[in-house]
PDB file of N, CA and C in Angstrom:
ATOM      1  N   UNK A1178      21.791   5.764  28.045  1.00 85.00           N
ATOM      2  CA  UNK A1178      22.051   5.055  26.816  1.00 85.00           C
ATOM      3  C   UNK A1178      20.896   5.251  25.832  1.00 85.00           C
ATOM      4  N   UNK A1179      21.485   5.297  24.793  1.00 95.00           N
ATOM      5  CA  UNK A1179      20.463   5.166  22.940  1.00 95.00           C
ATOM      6  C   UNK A1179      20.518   4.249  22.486  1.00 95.00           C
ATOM      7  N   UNK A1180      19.042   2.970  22.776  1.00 97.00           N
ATOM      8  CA  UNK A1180      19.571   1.919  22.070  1.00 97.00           C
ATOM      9  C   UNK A1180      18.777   1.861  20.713  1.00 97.00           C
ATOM     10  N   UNK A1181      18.300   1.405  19.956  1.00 97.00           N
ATOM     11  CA  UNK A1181      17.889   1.180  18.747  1.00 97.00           C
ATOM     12  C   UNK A1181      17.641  -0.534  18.421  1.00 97.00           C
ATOM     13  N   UNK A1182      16.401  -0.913  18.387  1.00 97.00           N
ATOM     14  CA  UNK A1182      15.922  -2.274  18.065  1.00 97.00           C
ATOM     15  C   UNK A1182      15.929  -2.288  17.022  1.00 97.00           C
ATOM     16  N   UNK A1183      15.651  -3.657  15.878  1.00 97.00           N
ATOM     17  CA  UNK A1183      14.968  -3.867  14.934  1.00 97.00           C
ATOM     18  C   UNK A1183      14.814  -5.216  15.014  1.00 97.00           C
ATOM     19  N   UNK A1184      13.160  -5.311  15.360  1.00 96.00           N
ATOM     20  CA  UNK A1184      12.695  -6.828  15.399  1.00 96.00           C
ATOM     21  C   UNK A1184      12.189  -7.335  13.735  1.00 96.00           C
ATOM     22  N   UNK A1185      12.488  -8.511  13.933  1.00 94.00           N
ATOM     23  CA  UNK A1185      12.090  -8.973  12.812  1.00 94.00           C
ATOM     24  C   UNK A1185      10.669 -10.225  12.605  1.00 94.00           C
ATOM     25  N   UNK A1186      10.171 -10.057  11.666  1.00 93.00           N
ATOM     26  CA  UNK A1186       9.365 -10.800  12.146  1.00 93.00           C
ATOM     27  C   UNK A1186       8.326 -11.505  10.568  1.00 93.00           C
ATOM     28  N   UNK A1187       8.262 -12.925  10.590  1.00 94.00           N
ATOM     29  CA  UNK A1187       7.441 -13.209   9.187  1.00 94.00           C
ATOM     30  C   UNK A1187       6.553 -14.372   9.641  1.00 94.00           C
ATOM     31  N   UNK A1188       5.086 -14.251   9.131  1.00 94.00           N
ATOM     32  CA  UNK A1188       4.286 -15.298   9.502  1.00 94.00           C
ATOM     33  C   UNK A1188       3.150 -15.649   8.156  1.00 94.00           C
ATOM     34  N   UNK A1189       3.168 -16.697   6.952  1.00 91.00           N
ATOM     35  CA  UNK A1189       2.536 -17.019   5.809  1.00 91.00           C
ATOM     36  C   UNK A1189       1.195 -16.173   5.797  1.00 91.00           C
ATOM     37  N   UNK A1190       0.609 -16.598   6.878  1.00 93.00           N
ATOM     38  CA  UNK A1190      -0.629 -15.807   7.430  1.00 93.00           C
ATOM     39  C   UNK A1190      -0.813 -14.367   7.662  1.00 93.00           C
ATOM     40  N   UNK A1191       0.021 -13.672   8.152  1.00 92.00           N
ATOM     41  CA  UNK A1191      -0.158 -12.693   8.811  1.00 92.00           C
ATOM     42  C   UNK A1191      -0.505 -12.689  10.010  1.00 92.00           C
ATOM     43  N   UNK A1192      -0.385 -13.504  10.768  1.00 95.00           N
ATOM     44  CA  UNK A1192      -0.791 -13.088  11.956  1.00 95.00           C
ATOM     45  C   UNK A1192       0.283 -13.016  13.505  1.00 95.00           C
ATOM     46  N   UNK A1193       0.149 -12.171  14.385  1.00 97.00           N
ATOM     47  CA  UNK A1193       1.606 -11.613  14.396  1.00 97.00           C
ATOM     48  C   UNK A1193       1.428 -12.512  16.033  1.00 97.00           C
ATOM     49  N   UNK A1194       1.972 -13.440  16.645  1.00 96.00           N
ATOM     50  CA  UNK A1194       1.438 -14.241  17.728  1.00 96.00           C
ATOM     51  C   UNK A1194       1.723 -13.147  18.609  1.00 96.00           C
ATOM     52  N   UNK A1195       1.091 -13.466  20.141  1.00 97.00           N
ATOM     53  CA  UNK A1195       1.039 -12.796  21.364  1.00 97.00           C
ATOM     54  C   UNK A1195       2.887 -12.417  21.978  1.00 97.00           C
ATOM     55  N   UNK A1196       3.721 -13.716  21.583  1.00 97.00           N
ATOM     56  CA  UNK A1196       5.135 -13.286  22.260  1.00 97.00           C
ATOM     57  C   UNK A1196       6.209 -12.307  21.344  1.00 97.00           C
ATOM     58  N   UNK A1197       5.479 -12.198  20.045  1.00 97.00           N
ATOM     59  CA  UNK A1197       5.893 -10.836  19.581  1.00 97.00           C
ATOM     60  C   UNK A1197       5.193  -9.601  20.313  1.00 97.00           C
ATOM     61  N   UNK A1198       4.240  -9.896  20.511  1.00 98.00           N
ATOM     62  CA  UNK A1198       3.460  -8.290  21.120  1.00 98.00           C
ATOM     63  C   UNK A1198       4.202  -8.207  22.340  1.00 98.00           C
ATOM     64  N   UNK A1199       4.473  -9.185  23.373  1.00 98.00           N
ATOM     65  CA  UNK A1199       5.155  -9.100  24.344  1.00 98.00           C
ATOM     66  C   UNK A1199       6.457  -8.957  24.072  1.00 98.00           C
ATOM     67  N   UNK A1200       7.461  -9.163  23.185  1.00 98.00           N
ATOM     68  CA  UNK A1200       8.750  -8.989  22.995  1.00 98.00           C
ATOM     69  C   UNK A1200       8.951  -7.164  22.995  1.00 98.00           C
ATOM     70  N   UNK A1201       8.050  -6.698  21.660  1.00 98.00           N
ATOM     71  CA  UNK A1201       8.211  -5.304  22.004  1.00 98.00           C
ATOM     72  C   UNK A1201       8.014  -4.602  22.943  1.00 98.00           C
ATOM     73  N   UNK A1202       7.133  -5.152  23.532  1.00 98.00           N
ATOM     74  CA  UNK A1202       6.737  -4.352  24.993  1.00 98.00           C
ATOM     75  C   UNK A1202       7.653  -4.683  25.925  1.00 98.00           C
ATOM     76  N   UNK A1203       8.069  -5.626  26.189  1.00 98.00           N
ATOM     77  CA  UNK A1203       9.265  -5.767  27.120  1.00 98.00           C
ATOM     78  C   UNK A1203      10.697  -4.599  26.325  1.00 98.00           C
ATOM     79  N   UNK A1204      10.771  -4.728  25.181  1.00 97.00           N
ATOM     80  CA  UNK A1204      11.959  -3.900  24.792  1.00 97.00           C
ATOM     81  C   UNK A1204      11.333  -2.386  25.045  1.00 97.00           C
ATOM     82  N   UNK A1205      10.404  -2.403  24.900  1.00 96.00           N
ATOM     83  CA  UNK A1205       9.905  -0.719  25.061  1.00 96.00           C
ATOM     84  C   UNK A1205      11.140  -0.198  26.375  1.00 96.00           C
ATOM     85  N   UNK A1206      11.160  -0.349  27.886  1.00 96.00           N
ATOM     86  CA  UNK A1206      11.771   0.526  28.265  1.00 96.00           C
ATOM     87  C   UNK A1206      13.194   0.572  28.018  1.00 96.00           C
ATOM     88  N   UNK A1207      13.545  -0.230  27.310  1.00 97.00           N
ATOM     89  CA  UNK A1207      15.238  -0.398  26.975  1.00 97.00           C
ATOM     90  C   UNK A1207      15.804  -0.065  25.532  1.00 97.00           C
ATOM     91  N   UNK A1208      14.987   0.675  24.281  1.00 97.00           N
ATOM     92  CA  UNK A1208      15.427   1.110  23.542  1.00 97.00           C
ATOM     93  C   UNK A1208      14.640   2.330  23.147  1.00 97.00           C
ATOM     94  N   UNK A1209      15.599   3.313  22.587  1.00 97.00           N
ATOM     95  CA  UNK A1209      14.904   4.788  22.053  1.00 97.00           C
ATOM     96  C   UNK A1209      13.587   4.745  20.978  1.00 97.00           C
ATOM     97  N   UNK A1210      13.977   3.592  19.912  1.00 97.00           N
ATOM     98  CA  UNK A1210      13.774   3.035  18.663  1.00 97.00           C
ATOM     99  C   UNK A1210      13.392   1.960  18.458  1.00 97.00           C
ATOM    100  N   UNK A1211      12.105   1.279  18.018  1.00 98.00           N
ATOM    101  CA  UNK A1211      12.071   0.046  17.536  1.00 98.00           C
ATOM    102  C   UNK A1211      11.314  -0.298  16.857  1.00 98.00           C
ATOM    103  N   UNK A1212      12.033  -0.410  15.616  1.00 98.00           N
ATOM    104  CA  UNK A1212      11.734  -0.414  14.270  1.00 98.00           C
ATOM    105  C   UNK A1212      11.240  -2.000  13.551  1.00 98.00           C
ATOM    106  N   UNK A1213      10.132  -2.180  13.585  1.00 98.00           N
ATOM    107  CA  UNK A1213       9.440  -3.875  13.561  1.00 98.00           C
ATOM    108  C   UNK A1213       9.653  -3.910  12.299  1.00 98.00           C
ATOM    109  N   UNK A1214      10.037  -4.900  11.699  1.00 97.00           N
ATOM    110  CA  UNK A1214      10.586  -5.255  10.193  1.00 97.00           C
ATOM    111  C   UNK A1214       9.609  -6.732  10.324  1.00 97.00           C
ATOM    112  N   UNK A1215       8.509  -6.612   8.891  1.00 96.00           N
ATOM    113  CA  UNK A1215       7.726  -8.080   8.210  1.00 96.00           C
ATOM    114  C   UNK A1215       8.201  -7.848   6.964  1.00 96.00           C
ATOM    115  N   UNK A1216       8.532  -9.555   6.871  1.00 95.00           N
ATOM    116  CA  UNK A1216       8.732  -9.711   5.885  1.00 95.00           C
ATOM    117  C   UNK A1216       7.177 -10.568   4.869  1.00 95.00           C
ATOM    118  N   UNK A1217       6.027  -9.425   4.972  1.00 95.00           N
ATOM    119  CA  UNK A1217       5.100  -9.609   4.102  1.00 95.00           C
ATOM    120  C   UNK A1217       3.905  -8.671   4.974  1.00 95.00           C
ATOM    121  N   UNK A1218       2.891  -9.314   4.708  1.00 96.00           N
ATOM    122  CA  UNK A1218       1.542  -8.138   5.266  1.00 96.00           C
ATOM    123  C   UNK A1218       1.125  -8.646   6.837  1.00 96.00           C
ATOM    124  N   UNK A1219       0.976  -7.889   7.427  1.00 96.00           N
ATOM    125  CA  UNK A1219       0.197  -8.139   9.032  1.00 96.00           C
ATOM    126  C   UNK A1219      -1.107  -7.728   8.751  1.00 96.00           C
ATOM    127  N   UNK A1220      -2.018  -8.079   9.228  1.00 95.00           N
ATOM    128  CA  UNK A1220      -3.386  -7.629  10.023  1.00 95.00           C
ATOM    129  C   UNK A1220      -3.410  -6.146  10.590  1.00 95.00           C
ATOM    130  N   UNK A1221      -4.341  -5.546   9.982  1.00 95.00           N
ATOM    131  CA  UNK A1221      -4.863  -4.083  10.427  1.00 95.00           C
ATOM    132  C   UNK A1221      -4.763  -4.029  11.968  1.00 95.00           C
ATOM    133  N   UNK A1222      -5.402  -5.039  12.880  1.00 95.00           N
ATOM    134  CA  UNK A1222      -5.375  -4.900  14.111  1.00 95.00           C
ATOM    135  C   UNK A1222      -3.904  -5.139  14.778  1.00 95.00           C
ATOM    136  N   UNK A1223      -3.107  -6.131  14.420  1.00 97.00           N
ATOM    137  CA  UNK A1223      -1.695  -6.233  14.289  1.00 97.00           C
ATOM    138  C   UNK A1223      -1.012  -4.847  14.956  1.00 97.00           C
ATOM    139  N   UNK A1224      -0.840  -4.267  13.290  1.00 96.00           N
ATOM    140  CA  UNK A1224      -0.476  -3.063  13.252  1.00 96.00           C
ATOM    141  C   UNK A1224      -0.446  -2.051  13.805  1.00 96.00           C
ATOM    142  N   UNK A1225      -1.997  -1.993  14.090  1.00 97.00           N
ATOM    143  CA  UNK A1225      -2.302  -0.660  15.212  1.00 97.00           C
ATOM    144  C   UNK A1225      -1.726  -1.131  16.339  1.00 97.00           C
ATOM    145  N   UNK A1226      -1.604  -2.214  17.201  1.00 98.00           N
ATOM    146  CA  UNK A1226      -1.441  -2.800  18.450  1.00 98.00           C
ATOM    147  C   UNK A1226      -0.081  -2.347  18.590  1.00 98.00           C
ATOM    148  N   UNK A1227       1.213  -2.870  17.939  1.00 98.00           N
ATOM    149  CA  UNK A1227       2.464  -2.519  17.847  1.00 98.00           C
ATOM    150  C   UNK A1227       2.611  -1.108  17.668  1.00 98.00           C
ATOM    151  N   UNK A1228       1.658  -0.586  17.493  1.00 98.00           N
ATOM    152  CA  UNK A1228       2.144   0.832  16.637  1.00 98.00           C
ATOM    153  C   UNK A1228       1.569   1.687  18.428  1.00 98.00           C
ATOM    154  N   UNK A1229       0.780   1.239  19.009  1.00 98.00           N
ATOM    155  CA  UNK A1229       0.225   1.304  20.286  1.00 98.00           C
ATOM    156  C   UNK A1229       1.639   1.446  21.158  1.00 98.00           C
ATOM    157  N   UNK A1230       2.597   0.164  20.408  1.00 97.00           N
ATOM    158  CA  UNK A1230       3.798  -0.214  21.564  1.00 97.00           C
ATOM    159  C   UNK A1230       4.906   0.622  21.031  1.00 97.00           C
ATOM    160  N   UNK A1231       4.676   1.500  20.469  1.00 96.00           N
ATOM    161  CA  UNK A1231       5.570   2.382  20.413  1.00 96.00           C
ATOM    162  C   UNK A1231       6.625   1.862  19.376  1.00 96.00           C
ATOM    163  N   UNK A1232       6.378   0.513  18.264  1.00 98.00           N
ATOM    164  CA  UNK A1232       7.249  -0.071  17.179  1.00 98.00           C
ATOM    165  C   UNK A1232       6.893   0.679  15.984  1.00 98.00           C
ATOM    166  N   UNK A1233       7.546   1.292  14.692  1.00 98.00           N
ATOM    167  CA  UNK A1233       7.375   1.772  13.777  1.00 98.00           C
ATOM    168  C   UNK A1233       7.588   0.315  12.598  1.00 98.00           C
ATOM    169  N   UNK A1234       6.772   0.210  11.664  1.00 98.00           N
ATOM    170  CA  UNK A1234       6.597  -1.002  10.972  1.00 98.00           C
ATOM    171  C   UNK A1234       6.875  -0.453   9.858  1.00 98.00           C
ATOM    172  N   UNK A1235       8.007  -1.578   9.524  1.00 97.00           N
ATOM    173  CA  UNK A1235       8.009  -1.739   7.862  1.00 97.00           C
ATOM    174  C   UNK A1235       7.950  -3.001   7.339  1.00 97.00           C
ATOM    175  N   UNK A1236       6.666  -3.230   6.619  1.00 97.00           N
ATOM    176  CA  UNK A1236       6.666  -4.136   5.692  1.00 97.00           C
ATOM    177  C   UNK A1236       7.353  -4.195   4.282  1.00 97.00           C
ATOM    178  N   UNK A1237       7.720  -5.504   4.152  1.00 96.00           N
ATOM    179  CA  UNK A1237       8.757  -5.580   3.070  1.00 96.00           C
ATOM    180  C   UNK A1237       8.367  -6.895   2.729  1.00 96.00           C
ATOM    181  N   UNK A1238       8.605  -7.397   0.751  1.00 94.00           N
ATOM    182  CA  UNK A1238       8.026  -8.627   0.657  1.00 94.00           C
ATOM    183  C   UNK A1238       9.006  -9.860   1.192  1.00 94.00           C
ATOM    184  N   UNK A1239       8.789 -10.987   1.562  1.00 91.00           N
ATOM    185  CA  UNK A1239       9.422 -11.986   1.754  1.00 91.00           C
ATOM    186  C   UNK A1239      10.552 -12.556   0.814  1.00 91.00           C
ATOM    187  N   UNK A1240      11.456 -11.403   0.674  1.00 88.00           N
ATOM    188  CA  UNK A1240      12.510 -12.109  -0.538  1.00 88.00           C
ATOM    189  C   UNK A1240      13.791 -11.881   0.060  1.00 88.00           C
ATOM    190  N   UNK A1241      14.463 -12.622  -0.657  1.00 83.00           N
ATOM    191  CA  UNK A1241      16.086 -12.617   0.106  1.00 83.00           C
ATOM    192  C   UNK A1241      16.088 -13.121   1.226  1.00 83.00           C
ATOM    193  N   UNK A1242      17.329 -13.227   1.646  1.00 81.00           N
ATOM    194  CA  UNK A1242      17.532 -14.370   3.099  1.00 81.00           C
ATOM    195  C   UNK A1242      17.365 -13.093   4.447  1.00 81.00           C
ATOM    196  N   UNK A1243      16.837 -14.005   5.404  1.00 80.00           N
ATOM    197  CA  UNK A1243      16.284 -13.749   6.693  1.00 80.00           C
ATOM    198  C   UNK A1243      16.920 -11.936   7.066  1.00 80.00           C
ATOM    199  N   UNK A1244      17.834 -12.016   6.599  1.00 87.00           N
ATOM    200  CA  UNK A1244      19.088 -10.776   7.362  1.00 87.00           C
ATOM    201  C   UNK A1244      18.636  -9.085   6.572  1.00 87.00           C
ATOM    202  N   UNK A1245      18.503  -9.463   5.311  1.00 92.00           N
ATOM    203  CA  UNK A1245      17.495  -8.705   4.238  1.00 92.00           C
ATOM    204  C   UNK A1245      16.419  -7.859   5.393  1.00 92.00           C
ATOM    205  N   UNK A1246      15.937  -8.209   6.009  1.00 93.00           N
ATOM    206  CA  UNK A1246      15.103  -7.691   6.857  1.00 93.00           C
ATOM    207  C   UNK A1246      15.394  -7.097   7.681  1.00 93.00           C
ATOM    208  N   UNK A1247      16.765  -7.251   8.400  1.00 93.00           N
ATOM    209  CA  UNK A1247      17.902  -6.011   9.434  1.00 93.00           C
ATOM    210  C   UNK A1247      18.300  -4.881   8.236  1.00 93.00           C
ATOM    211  N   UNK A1248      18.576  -5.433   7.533  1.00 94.00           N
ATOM    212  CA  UNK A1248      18.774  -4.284   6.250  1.00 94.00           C
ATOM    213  C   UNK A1248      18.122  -3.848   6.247  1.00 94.00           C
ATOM    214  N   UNK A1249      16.842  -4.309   5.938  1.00 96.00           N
ATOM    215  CA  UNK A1249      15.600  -3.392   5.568  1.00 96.00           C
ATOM    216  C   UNK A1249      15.397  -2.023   6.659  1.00 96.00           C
ATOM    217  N   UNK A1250      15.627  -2.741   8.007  1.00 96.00           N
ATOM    218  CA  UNK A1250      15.686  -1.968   9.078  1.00 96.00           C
ATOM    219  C   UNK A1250      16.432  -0.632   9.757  1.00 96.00           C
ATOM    220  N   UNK A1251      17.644  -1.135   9.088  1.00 96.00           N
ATOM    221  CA  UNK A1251      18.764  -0.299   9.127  1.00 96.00           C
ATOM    222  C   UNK A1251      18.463   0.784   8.081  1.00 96.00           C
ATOM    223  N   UNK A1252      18.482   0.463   6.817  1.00 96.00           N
ATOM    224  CA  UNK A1252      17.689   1.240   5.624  1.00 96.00           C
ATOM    225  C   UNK A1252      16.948   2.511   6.209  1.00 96.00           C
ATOM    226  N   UNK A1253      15.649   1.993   6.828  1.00 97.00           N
ATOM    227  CA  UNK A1253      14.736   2.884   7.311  1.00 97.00           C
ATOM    228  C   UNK A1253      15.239   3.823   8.176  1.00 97.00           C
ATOM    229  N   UNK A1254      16.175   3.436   9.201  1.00 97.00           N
ATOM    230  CA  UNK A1254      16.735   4.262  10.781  1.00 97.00           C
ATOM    231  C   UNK A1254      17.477   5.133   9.613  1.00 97.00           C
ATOM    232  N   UNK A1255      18.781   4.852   9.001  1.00 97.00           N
ATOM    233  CA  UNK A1255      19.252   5.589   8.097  1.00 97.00           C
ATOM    234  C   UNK A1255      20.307   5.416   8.615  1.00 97.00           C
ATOM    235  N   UNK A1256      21.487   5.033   7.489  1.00 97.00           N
ATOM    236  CA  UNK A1256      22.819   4.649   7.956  1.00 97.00           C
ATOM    237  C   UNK A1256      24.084   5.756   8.657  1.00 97.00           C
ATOM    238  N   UNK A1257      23.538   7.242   8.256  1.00 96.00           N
ATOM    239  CA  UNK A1257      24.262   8.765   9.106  1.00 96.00           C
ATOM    240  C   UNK A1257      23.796   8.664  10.423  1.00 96.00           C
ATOM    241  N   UNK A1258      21.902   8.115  10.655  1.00 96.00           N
ATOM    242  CA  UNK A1258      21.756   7.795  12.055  1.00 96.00           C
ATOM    243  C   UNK A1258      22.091   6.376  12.950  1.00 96.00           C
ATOM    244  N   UNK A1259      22.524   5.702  12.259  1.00 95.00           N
ATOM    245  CA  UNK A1259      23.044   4.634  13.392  1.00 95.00           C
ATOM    246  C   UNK A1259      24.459   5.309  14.671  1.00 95.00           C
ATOM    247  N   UNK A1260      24.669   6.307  14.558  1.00 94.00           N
ATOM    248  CA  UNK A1260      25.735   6.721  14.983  1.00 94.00           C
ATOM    249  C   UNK A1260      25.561   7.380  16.160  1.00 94.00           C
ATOM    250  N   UNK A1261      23.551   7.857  16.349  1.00 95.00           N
ATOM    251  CA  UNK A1261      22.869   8.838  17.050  1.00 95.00           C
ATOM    252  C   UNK A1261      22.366   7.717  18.406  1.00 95.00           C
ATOM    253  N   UNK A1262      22.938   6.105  18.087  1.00 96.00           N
ATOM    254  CA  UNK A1262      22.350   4.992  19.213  1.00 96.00           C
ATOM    255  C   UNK A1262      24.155   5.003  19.877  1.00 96.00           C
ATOM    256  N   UNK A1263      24.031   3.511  21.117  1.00 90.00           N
ATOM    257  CA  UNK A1263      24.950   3.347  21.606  1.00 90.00           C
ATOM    258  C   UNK A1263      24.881   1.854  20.381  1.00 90.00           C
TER     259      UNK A1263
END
């Protein structure tokens, strides 16, 4: 199977707590793809850490409702490739 994630994720602060770092890492062996969607800025160290876990990050500003951010996600994978997951 091809699965394809997109976590989402927003914190005023920036700061990205420990059971997100563990969420991706647990999804690591169960999807091809996982595409971390903020809705605003993370921390330099953040970033690298996830990017460590094999998540590709897109930041995006905090506007529009919560779902805006699967969009955002989907956006990025590219809507000809959603077809390339299960």
């Amino acid at each position: 199977m091809r699965r394809l994630a997109i976590t989402f994720f927003y914190d005023g602060a920036g700061i990205v707590d420990e059971y997100m770092f563990y969420l991706v890492e647990c999804l690591r062996p169960f999807v091809a793809r996982n595409v971390f969607v903020s809705n605003g800025p993370i921390s330099p160290d953040a970033s690298e850490r996830l990017k460590k876990l094999g998540a590709e990050i897109l930041i995006r500003p905090n506007e529009g409702f919560d779902v805006w951010a699967y969009k955002a996600g989907i956006e990025k994978v590219g809507y000809d490739k959603l077809e390339d997951f299960d």
